[in-house]
Coordinates of C-alpha atoms in Angstrom, one line a residue:
M1 CA 0.0 0.0 0.0
T2 CA 1.4 3.4 -1.0
E3 CA 1.2 6.2 1.5
H4 CA -1.6 8.0 -0.2
E5 CA -3.3 5.3 -2.3
H6 CA -6.8 6.0 -3.4
V7 CA -9.2 3.3 -4.4
R8 CA -12.8 3.2 -5.4
V9 CA -13.8 0.6 -2.8
A10 CA -12.1 -0.6 0.4
V11 CA -13.4 -3.9 1.8
I12 CA -12.6 -4.6 5.4
G13 CA -12.1 -8.2 6.3
S14 CA -11.4 -11.4 4.3
G15 CA -13.9 -13.9 5.6
F16 CA -17.0 -15.0 3.7
G17 CA -18.4 -11.4 3.6
G18 CA -15.2 -9.8 2.5
L19 CA -14.2 -12.3 -0.2
G20 CA -17.8 -12.4 -1.4
A21 CA -17.8 -8.6 -1.8
A22 CA -14.5 -8.8 -3.7
V23 CA -15.9 -11.4 -6.1
R24 CA -19.0 -9.4 -6.7
L25 CA -17.1 -6.2 -7.3
R26 CA -15.0 -8.0 -10.0
R27 CA -18.2 -9.4 -11.5
E28 CA -19.5 -5.8 -11.7
G29 CA -16.4 -4.8 -13.6
I30 CA -14.8 -3.0 -10.7
T31 CA -11.1 -3.8 -10.2
D32 CA -10.1 -0.6 -8.3
F33 CA -10.5 -2.0 -4.8
V34 CA -8.6 -3.5 -1.9
V35 CA -9.4 -6.0 0.8
L36 CA -7.9 -4.9 4.1
E37 CA -7.2 -7.8 6.4
R38 CA -5.6 -7.5 9.9
A39 CA -4.2 -11.1 9.9
D40 CA -1.8 -12.7 7.5
S41 CA -4.2 -14.9 5.6
V42 CA -7.9 -15.0 4.5
G43 CA -10.6 -16.9 6.4
G44 CA -12.1 -14.6 9.0
T45 CA -13.7 -16.6 11.8
W46 CA -12.7 -19.8 10.1
R47 CA -9.1 -18.8 10.3
D48 CA -9.3 -17.6 13.9
N49 CA -11.3 -20.5 15.4
S50 CA -9.0 -23.5 15.2
Y51 CA -9.8 -25.1 18.5
P52 CA -10.1 -28.9 18.8
G53 CA -13.3 -30.2 17.2
C54 CA -14.1 -26.9 15.4
A55 CA -16.7 -27.5 12.7
C56 CA -19.8 -25.9 11.2
D57 CA -23.3 -26.6 12.3
V58 CA -24.7 -25.9 8.9
P59 CA -24.5 -28.5 6.1
S60 CA -21.5 -27.9 3.8
H61 CA -23.4 -27.6 0.6
L62 CA -25.4 -24.8 2.0
Y63 CA -22.5 -23.2 3.8
S64 CA -20.8 -22.1 0.6
F65 CA -21.3 -19.6 -2.1
S66 CA -23.9 -20.3 -4.8
F67 CA -21.4 -19.0 -7.3
A68 CA -18.6 -21.2 -6.1
P69 CA -20.1 -24.7 -5.4
N70 CA -17.7 -27.2 -4.0
P71 CA -18.3 -30.8 -5.1
E72 CA -15.5 -32.0 -2.9
W73 CA -16.9 -31.4 0.6
P74 CA -15.7 -34.5 2.6
R75 CA -18.5 -34.5 5.1
T76 CA -22.1 -33.3 5.4
F77 CA -20.9 -31.0 8.2
S78 CA -17.4 -30.0 7.4
G79 CA -14.6 -29.1 9.8
Q80 CA -12.8 -25.8 10.2
E81 CA -9.8 -26.9 8.1
H82 CA -12.0 -27.7 5.1
I83 CA -14.0 -24.4 5.3
R84 CA -10.8 -22.4 5.6
A85 CA -9.3 -24.3 2.6
Y86 CA -12.5 -23.5 0.6
L87 CA -12.0 -19.8 1.3
E88 CA -8.4 -19.9 0.2
H89 CA -9.7 -21.7 -3.0
V90 CA -12.2 -18.9 -3.6
A91 CA -9.4 -16.3 -3.3
D92 CA -7.4 -18.2 -5.9
V93 CA -10.1 -19.1 -8.4
F94 CA -11.6 -15.6 -8.5
R95 CA -8.1 -13.9 -8.7
L96 CA -8.5 -11.9 -5.5
R97 CA -4.9 -12.2 -4.4
P98 CA -3.7 -8.9 -6.0
H99 CA -6.4 -7.0 -4.1
L100 CA -5.6 -8.5 -0.6
R101 CA -3.7 -6.3 1.8
F102 CA -2.6 -8.5 4.8
D103 CA -1.4 -7.2 8.1
S104 CA -3.5 -4.1 7.5
E105 CA -5.7 -3.7 10.6
V106 CA -8.0 -0.7 10.3
R107 CA -7.4 1.8 13.1
M108 CA -9.7 4.5 12.0
M109 CA -12.1 5.4 9.1
T110 CA -13.1 9.1 8.8
W111 CA -15.5 10.6 6.4
D112 CA -14.2 13.6 4.5
A113 CA -17.2 15.8 3.8
E114 CA -15.2 18.1 1.4
K115 CA -13.8 15.4 -0.8
L116 CA -16.7 12.9 -0.3
R117 CA -14.4 10.0 0.5
W118 CA -13.2 7.9 3.4
G119 CA -9.8 8.4 5.0
I120 CA -8.6 5.0 6.3
E121 CA -5.7 4.7 8.7
T122 CA -4.4 1.1 8.9
S123 CA -1.4 -0.6 10.6
S124 CA 0.4 -0.7 7.2
G125 CA -0.4 2.8 6.0
Y126 CA -3.0 5.3 4.9
L127 CA -5.4 5.3 2.0
T128 CA -8.6 6.8 0.9
A129 CA -11.7 5.2 -0.7
D130 CA -14.9 6.4 -2.3
L131 CA -16.9 3.6 -0.7
V132 CA -16.2 1.4 2.3
V133 CA -17.7 -2.1 2.6
S134 CA -17.2 -3.3 6.2
A135 CA -17.2 -7.1 6.4
T136 CA -15.5 -7.6 9.7
G137 CA -18.3 -9.9 10.9
P138 CA -19.9 -10.2 14.3
L139 CA -17.9 -13.2 15.4
S140 CA -14.5 -11.7 15.1
D141 CA -13.6 -10.1 18.4
P142 CA -13.6 -12.5 21.4
K143 CA -15.4 -11.5 24.6
I144 CA -13.8 -12.4 27.9
P145 CA -15.8 -11.5 31.0
E146 CA -14.2 -9.4 33.7
I147 CA -13.7 -12.0 36.5
P148 CA -12.4 -10.7 39.8
G149 CA -9.1 -12.2 40.6
I150 CA -8.2 -13.4 37.1
D151 CA -4.9 -11.7 37.5
T152 CA -4.1 -14.0 40.4
F153 CA -4.5 -17.1 38.3
T154 CA -1.3 -19.0 38.0
G155 CA -2.1 -21.1 35.0
K156 CA -2.9 -20.6 31.3
V157 CA -5.8 -18.5 30.1
F158 CA -7.1 -18.2 26.5
H159 CA -10.3 -17.8 24.5
S160 CA -11.6 -20.5 22.2
A161 CA -11.2 -18.2 19.2
R162 CA -7.5 -17.6 20.2
W163 CA -6.5 -21.2 20.9
D164 CA -3.0 -21.7 22.2
H165 CA -1.8 -24.7 20.2
D166 CA 1.6 -24.5 21.9
Y167 CA 0.1 -25.3 25.3
D168 CA -0.4 -29.0 26.0
L169 CA -3.6 -29.7 27.8
R170 CA -2.8 -33.4 28.3
G171 CA -2.9 -34.3 32.0
K172 CA -4.0 -30.8 33.0
R173 CA -7.0 -29.7 35.1
V174 CA -9.0 -27.6 32.7
A175 CA -11.9 -25.3 33.3
M176 CA -14.3 -24.6 30.4
I177 CA -16.3 -21.4 30.8
G178 CA -19.5 -21.3 28.8
T179 CA -21.8 -23.7 27.0
G180 CA -22.2 -22.2 23.5
A181 CA -21.5 -23.7 20.1
S182 CA -17.7 -23.7 20.6
A183 CA -17.8 -25.3 24.1
I184 CA -19.9 -28.3 23.0
Q185 CA -17.3 -29.1 20.4
I186 CA -14.3 -28.4 22.6
V187 CA -15.5 -30.5 25.6
P188 CA -15.7 -33.9 23.8
A189 CA -12.5 -33.1 21.9
I190 CA -10.3 -32.5 25.0
Q191 CA -12.1 -34.7 27.6
P192 CA -10.1 -37.9 26.8
D193 CA -6.7 -36.1 27.3
V194 CA -7.2 -33.9 30.4
S195 CA -6.9 -35.2 33.9
R196 CA -10.0 -33.2 35.0
L197 CA -12.5 -31.1 33.1
T198 CA -14.8 -28.7 34.9
L199 CA -17.6 -27.1 32.9
F200 CA -19.0 -23.9 34.3
Q201 CA -22.5 -23.7 32.9
R202 CA -24.5 -20.6 33.5
T203 CA -27.3 -21.7 31.2
P204 CA -27.6 -25.2 29.6
P205 CA -28.1 -25.3 25.8
W206 CA -30.6 -27.4 23.9
V207 CA -28.5 -30.0 22.0
M208 CA -29.8 -32.2 19.2
P209 CA -28.1 -35.1 17.4
R210 CA -25.7 -34.2 14.6
V211 CA -26.6 -36.2 11.6
D212 CA -23.1 -36.1 10.1
R213 CA -21.4 -38.6 7.8
A214 CA -18.6 -38.8 5.3
I215 CA -19.7 -37.9 1.8
T216 CA -18.9 -40.9 -0.4
G217 CA -16.6 -40.9 -3.4
A218 CA -19.5 -41.8 -5.6
E219 CA -21.4 -38.7 -4.4
R220 CA -18.5 -36.4 -5.0
W221 CA -18.0 -37.9 -8.5
L222 CA -21.6 -37.3 -9.3
H223 CA -21.4 -33.7 -8.1
R224 CA -18.3 -33.2 -10.3
Q225 CA -19.8 -34.7 -13.4
L226 CA -23.3 -33.3 -13.0
P227 CA -23.1 -29.9 -11.3
F228 CA -26.9 -29.6 -11.2
T229 CA -26.9 -32.4 -8.6
T230 CA -24.9 -30.1 -6.3
Q231 CA -27.4 -27.3 -6.9
A232 CA -30.3 -29.7 -6.2
R233 CA -28.7 -30.8 -2.9
R234 CA -28.2 -27.2 -1.9
G235 CA -31.8 -26.4 -2.9
L236 CA -33.2 -29.2 -0.8
L237 CA -31.2 -28.1 2.3
W238 CA -32.3 -24.5 1.8
G239 CA -36.0 -25.4 1.3
I240 CA -36.2 -27.5 4.4
R241 CA -34.9 -24.6 6.5
E242 CA -37.2 -22.1 4.8
L243 CA -40.2 -24.2 5.9
Q244 CA -38.9 -24.3 9.5
V245 CA -38.7 -20.5 9.8
Q246 CA -42.3 -19.8 10.7
A247 CA -42.0 -22.0 13.9
F248 CA -39.2 -19.7 15.0
T249 CA -40.7 -16.4 13.9
K250 CA -44.5 -16.7 14.1
R251 CA -45.6 -19.9 16.0
P252 CA -43.0 -20.8 18.7
D253 CA -45.5 -23.2 20.2
E254 CA -44.9 -25.5 17.2
L255 CA -41.4 -26.1 18.6
G256 CA -42.8 -28.2 21.4
L257 CA -42.3 -31.4 19.4
V258 CA -38.6 -30.5 18.8
E259 CA -38.2 -29.8 22.5
R260 CA -39.6 -33.3 23.4
L261 CA -37.1 -34.9 21.0
A262 CA -34.3 -32.9 22.6
K263 CA -35.3 -34.1 26.0
R264 CA -35.2 -37.6 24.8
N265 CA -31.7 -37.0 23.4
I266 CA -30.6 -36.0 26.9
A267 CA -32.3 -39.0 28.5
R268 CA -30.7 -41.4 26.1
A269 CA -27.2 -40.1 26.8
V270 CA -27.4 -39.1 30.5
K271 CA -28.6 -41.7 32.9
D272 CA -27.8 -39.8 36.1
P273 CA -31.0 -37.9 37.1
A274 CA -29.1 -35.2 38.9
L275 CA -26.8 -34.5 35.9
R276 CA -29.7 -34.7 33.6
A277 CA -31.6 -32.1 35.6
K278 CA -28.5 -29.8 35.3
L279 CA -28.4 -30.2 31.6
T280 CA -32.1 -29.6 30.9
P281 CA -32.9 -26.0 29.9
D282 CA -35.9 -24.2 31.3
Y283 CA -36.6 -22.1 28.3
R284 CA -38.3 -22.8 24.9
I285 CA -36.0 -24.5 22.4
G286 CA -34.9 -22.2 19.7
C287 CA -34.7 -19.1 22.0
K288 CA -30.9 -19.7 21.9
R289 CA -29.4 -21.3 18.9
I290 CA -30.1 -25.1 18.8
L291 CA -26.7 -26.8 19.0
L292 CA -25.8 -30.1 17.3
S293 CA -23.5 -32.8 18.8
N294 CA -23.5 -36.6 19.3
A295 CA -20.5 -36.4 21.6
Y296 CA -21.3 -33.6 24.1
Y297 CA -23.6 -35.4 26.5
P298 CA -21.6 -38.6 26.5
A299 CA -18.4 -36.6 27.4
L300 CA -20.2 -35.0 30.3
T301 CA -20.9 -38.4 31.8
E302 CA -17.3 -39.4 31.9
P303 CA -15.7 -39.8 35.4
N304 CA -13.1 -37.0 34.8
V305 CA -15.8 -34.4 34.1
D306 CA -17.7 -32.1 36.5
V307 CA -20.6 -29.9 35.5
V308 CA -21.0 -26.8 37.7
A309 CA -24.5 -25.5 37.0
S310 CA -23.5 -21.9 37.9
G311 CA -21.4 -19.2 36.4
L312 CA -17.8 -18.3 37.4
V313 CA -17.7 -15.3 39.7
R314 CA -14.2 -15.1 41.0
I315 CA -10.7 -16.6 40.9
E316 CA -8.4 -17.1 43.9
G317 CA -5.0 -18.3 42.6
S318 CA -5.7 -21.7 41.1
T319 CA -9.1 -21.9 42.6
L320 CA -12.2 -21.0 40.6
V321 CA -15.3 -20.1 42.5
A322 CA -18.8 -20.3 41.1
A323 CA -21.9 -18.3 42.0
D324 CA -23.3 -21.2 43.9
G325 CA -20.2 -21.3 46.1
S326 CA -18.7 -24.5 44.6
T327 CA -15.0 -24.5 43.7
A328 CA -12.7 -26.2 41.3
E329 CA -8.9 -26.3 40.9
A330 CA -7.5 -25.6 37.4
D331 CA -4.3 -25.4 35.6
A332 CA -5.9 -23.8 32.5
I333 CA -9.0 -21.8 31.8
V334 CA -10.6 -21.8 28.3
F335 CA -13.2 -19.1 27.8
G336 CA -16.0 -20.1 25.4
T337 CA -17.8 -16.9 26.1
G338 CA -18.6 -15.6 22.7
F339 CA -17.9 -12.4 20.9
H340 CA -18.6 -8.7 20.8
V341 CA -21.7 -9.0 18.6
T342 CA -23.9 -6.1 19.7
D343 CA -20.9 -3.9 20.5
M344 CA -18.6 -4.6 17.7
P345 CA -15.2 -2.8 18.2
I346 CA -15.1 -1.7 14.6
A347 CA -17.9 0.7 15.4
D348 CA -15.5 2.7 17.5
R349 CA -13.3 3.2 14.5
V350 CA -15.8 4.7 12.0
V351 CA -16.3 8.4 12.2
G352 CA -19.2 9.7 10.2
A353 CA -20.3 13.0 8.7
D354 CA -21.2 14.7 11.9
G355 CA -18.0 13.7 13.7
R356 CA -19.6 11.0 15.7
T357 CA -18.4 7.4 15.7
L358 CA -20.7 4.6 14.7
A359 CA -20.5 3.3 18.2
E360 CA -21.9 6.7 19.5
S361 CA -24.6 6.6 16.9
W362 CA -25.5 3.1 18.0
K363 CA -25.3 3.8 21.8
D364 CA -29.0 3.0 22.2
G365 CA -28.8 -0.1 20.0
M366 CA -27.6 -1.0 16.5
K367 CA -29.9 -0.2 13.6
S368 CA -29.4 0.2 9.9
L369 CA -31.3 0.4 6.7
R370 CA -31.8 -3.1 5.3
G371 CA -29.0 -4.4 7.4
A372 CA -26.5 -2.5 5.3
T373 CA -26.2 1.3 5.7
A374 CA -26.4 3.7 8.6
A375 CA -27.6 7.3 8.7
G376 CA -24.8 9.8 8.9
F377 CA -22.3 7.5 7.3
P378 CA -22.3 8.2 3.6
N379 CA -20.9 5.6 1.2
W380 CA -20.4 3.1 4.1
M381 CA -21.9 -0.3 4.1
T382 CA -21.7 -3.4 6.3
I383 CA -22.1 -7.0 5.5
I384 CA -23.9 -9.0 8.2
G385 CA -25.2 -5.8 9.8
P386 CA -27.9 -5.4 12.4
N387 CA -30.7 -7.9 12.2
T388 CA -29.3 -10.0 9.5
G389 CA -28.4 -13.1 11.6
L390 CA -30.2 -16.4 11.3
G391 CA -31.3 -18.9 13.9
N392 CA -31.7 -21.9 11.7
S393 CA -30.0 -21.6 8.3
S394 CA -26.8 -20.5 6.5
M395 CA -25.5 -17.0 6.8
I396 CA -24.0 -17.3 3.3
L397 CA -27.6 -16.9 2.0
M398 CA -27.8 -13.5 3.8
I399 CA -24.4 -12.5 2.7
E400 CA -25.2 -13.0 -0.9
S401 CA -28.4 -11.0 -0.6
Q402 CA -26.4 -8.1 0.9
L403 CA -23.9 -8.4 -2.0
N404 CA -26.8 -7.8 -4.4
Y405 CA -27.6 -4.7 -2.4
M406 CA -24.0 -3.6 -2.5
A407 CA -23.8 -4.1 -6.3
D408 CA -26.9 -2.0 -6.9
F409 CA -25.5 0.7 -4.5
V410 CA -22.4 1.0 -6.7
R411 CA -24.6 1.1 -9.8
Q412 CA -26.7 3.9 -8.4
L413 CA -23.5 5.9 -7.6
D414 CA -22.5 5.4 -11.3
V415 CA -25.8 6.6 -12.6
L416 CA -25.7 9.7 -10.3
G417 CA -22.3 10.6 -11.7
G418 CA -19.0 11.4 -10.0
G419 CA -18.5 13.2 -6.8
V420 CA -21.6 11.8 -5.2
A421 CA -22.4 9.9 -2.0
L422 CA -25.5 8.2 -0.7
D423 CA -26.5 8.7 2.9
A424 CA -29.3 6.7 4.5
R425 CA -32.2 8.9 5.6
P426 CA -32.8 8.7 9.4
A427 CA -36.5 8.3 8.8
A428 CA -35.9 5.4 6.4
V429 CA -33.6 3.7 8.9
D430 CA -36.1 4.2 11.7
A431 CA -39.0 2.9 9.6
W432 CA -37.1 -0.3 8.6
N433 CA -35.9 -0.9 12.2
D434 CA -39.5 -0.4 13.5
R435 CA -40.9 -3.0 11.1
V436 CA -38.2 -5.4 12.0
Q437 CA -38.7 -5.0 15.8
E438 CA -42.5 -5.2 15.4
R439 CA -42.0 -8.6 13.7
M440 CA -39.5 -9.6 16.3
K441 CA -42.1 -9.4 19.2
R442 CA -43.6 -12.8 18.5
T443 CA -40.4 -14.7 17.6
V444 CA -39.0 -17.4 19.9
W445 CA -35.9 -15.3 20.3
N446 CA -38.0 -12.7 22.1
T447 CA -40.6 -14.8 23.8
G448 CA -38.7 -18.0 24.6
G449 CA -37.7 -17.0 28.1
C450 CA -33.9 -16.9 27.7
T451 CA -31.2 -14.4 27.7
S452 CA -29.0 -14.8 24.7
W453 CA -26.3 -13.0 22.7
Y454 CA -29.0 -12.1 20.2
L455 CA -30.0 -9.4 22.7
D456 CA -28.1 -6.2 23.4
A457 CA -27.6 -4.5 26.8
N458 CA -31.1 -3.0 26.6
G459 CA -32.7 -6.4 25.9
V460 CA -33.4 -5.6 22.3
N461 CA -32.8 -8.2 19.6
T462 CA -30.6 -6.3 17.2
T463 CA -29.0 -9.4 15.6
V464 CA -31.5 -11.8 14.1
W465 CA -33.6 -11.5 11.0
P466 CA -37.3 -12.3 11.8
G467 CA -38.2 -13.8 8.5
T468 CA -37.1 -16.1 5.7
T469 CA -34.0 -15.7 3.6
T470 CA -36.3 -15.3 0.6
E471 CA -37.9 -12.3 2.2
F472 CA -34.6 -10.8 2.9
R473 CA -33.4 -11.3 -0.6
G474 CA -36.4 -9.5 -1.9
A475 CA -35.9 -6.6 0.5
T476 CA -32.3 -6.2 -0.6
R477 CA -32.6 -6.8 -4.4
R478 CA -32.1 -3.1 -5.2
V479 CA -31.4 0.3 -3.6
D480 CA -34.5 2.6 -3.3
L481 CA -33.1 6.1 -3.7
A482 CA -36.1 7.5 -1.9
E483 CA -34.5 6.0 1.3
Y484 CA -31.3 8.0 0.7
E485 CA -30.0 11.6 0.5
V486 CA -27.7 12.2 -2.4
V487 CA -24.7 14.1 -1.1
R488 CA -22.8 16.3 -3.5
A489 CA -19.9 18.6 -3.0
A490 CA -21.0 22.2 -3.7
E491 CA -19.2 24.1 -6.4
P492 CA -17.4 27.2 -5.1
E493 CA -19.3 30.4 -5.6
P494 CA -17.6 33.0 -7.7
G495 CA -15.7 35.7 -5.9
P496 CA -12.4 36.0 -3.9
A497 CA -14.2 35.7 -0.6
V498 CA -14.9 32.0 -1.1
T499 CA -12.1 30.0 0.4
S500 CA -13.7 26.5 0.9
T501 CA -16.3 24.2 -0.5
R502 CA -19.3 23.6 1.6
R503 CA -21.2 20.3 1.8
K504 CA -24.7 20.3 0.4
K505 CA -27.3 17.7 0.0
A506 CA -29.6 17.2 -3.0
V507 CA -32.5 14.8 -2.8
A508 CA -32.6 12.4 -5.7
D509 CA -35.7 12.3 -7.8
A510 CA -36.9 8.8 -6.9

């Protein structure tokens, strides 16, 4: 990166969202762009999460781009290493390498109202861009709770998303903090090797069997020879999940049957009634993401595993103390405590037209227009923005819908001519957010009786989409200019007294 490089588009992040944006830009004929990545390789969360047992809980043929089908998936639910390899493959096949800027963490992005462009300070230099596409993702910055006394702990401490592969857990006393998607994969993976495993469980998850198997060579051959069979397989997986959406979003009571099946799953694996009681949730299934595992419950019944049905509240040297007063000794602590989802750190690094950061704009809760743009931040877009998450399907479907919106955003800028920016109208953002939150009221995520990472500090669900992926695709098919203000740089008025160009806004004729 040269010191004062200028590009038409700067993409932040090289996970699924960032690479997808790069591919779509090239397909739109745009090659004047860079992908800024803070690490030294692509992959996003599938690069960072390399803990033992890491795998996806969405079927492989659905958890991949529609424009880059992979007939070689080895399992119905693929592991981290295969997904990361797939993303490296996408970077190669679509010739994205020349656009990648590794070791370039974004430190600050500031809107220049005079030049109508973004100034971007990175760890490797400074550049400017007409448009920013932020694809950092909600699962990128680990969250470790502030535990009193953690500085007194004499052993090893790390987060599941920053696994220390140089530290040998064999024969160690390990404390696993949290019971989310990462924890249920880590626990059975490390249980056979550790001397003692203590699981601190604040809230038990609902866990269903994982119907996973190796994809046969014959299947892979068929997918290679007849690509439409890959599309058909993907379509079937998608269709099943689209039919399930109403139970989550409109009729949560219909999830009762699934809940009974989940309880049977616990009963089959856990014979001890006391342990079974600890592991049985008291909220409606689906309120938190339903987790998939065949090995989690059996691992918890092993003699070297203790389940503490209480959260960790303090640490005294090597002793961990739970809220219920129980204690455990540990040589290592693994935090599986999630990510900064509703308070993404990148928001502190985006300074908009009025000098406020995105974090300040979102201090009362994240909200955007169609999950993509925010009022007061012209020519800035996000992939996997507010209320675009899913509770039962593949985020790749949502990402591709947002890429459609991004592509039309760029087209609209071209139509409007040079020296133009689009800024989401506050009224349009509020109207979209109000519709989303109204629909959210009857969803299982809001009515199921749980506290989840879907909710922000105010108890508002700012993360999940309360509808089908088909609905979202329709809502993001094109940009409605009536929802935007067209920002133009005013031409200088004649006369010697004029020393600067003022910003003015002109409303587009929708």
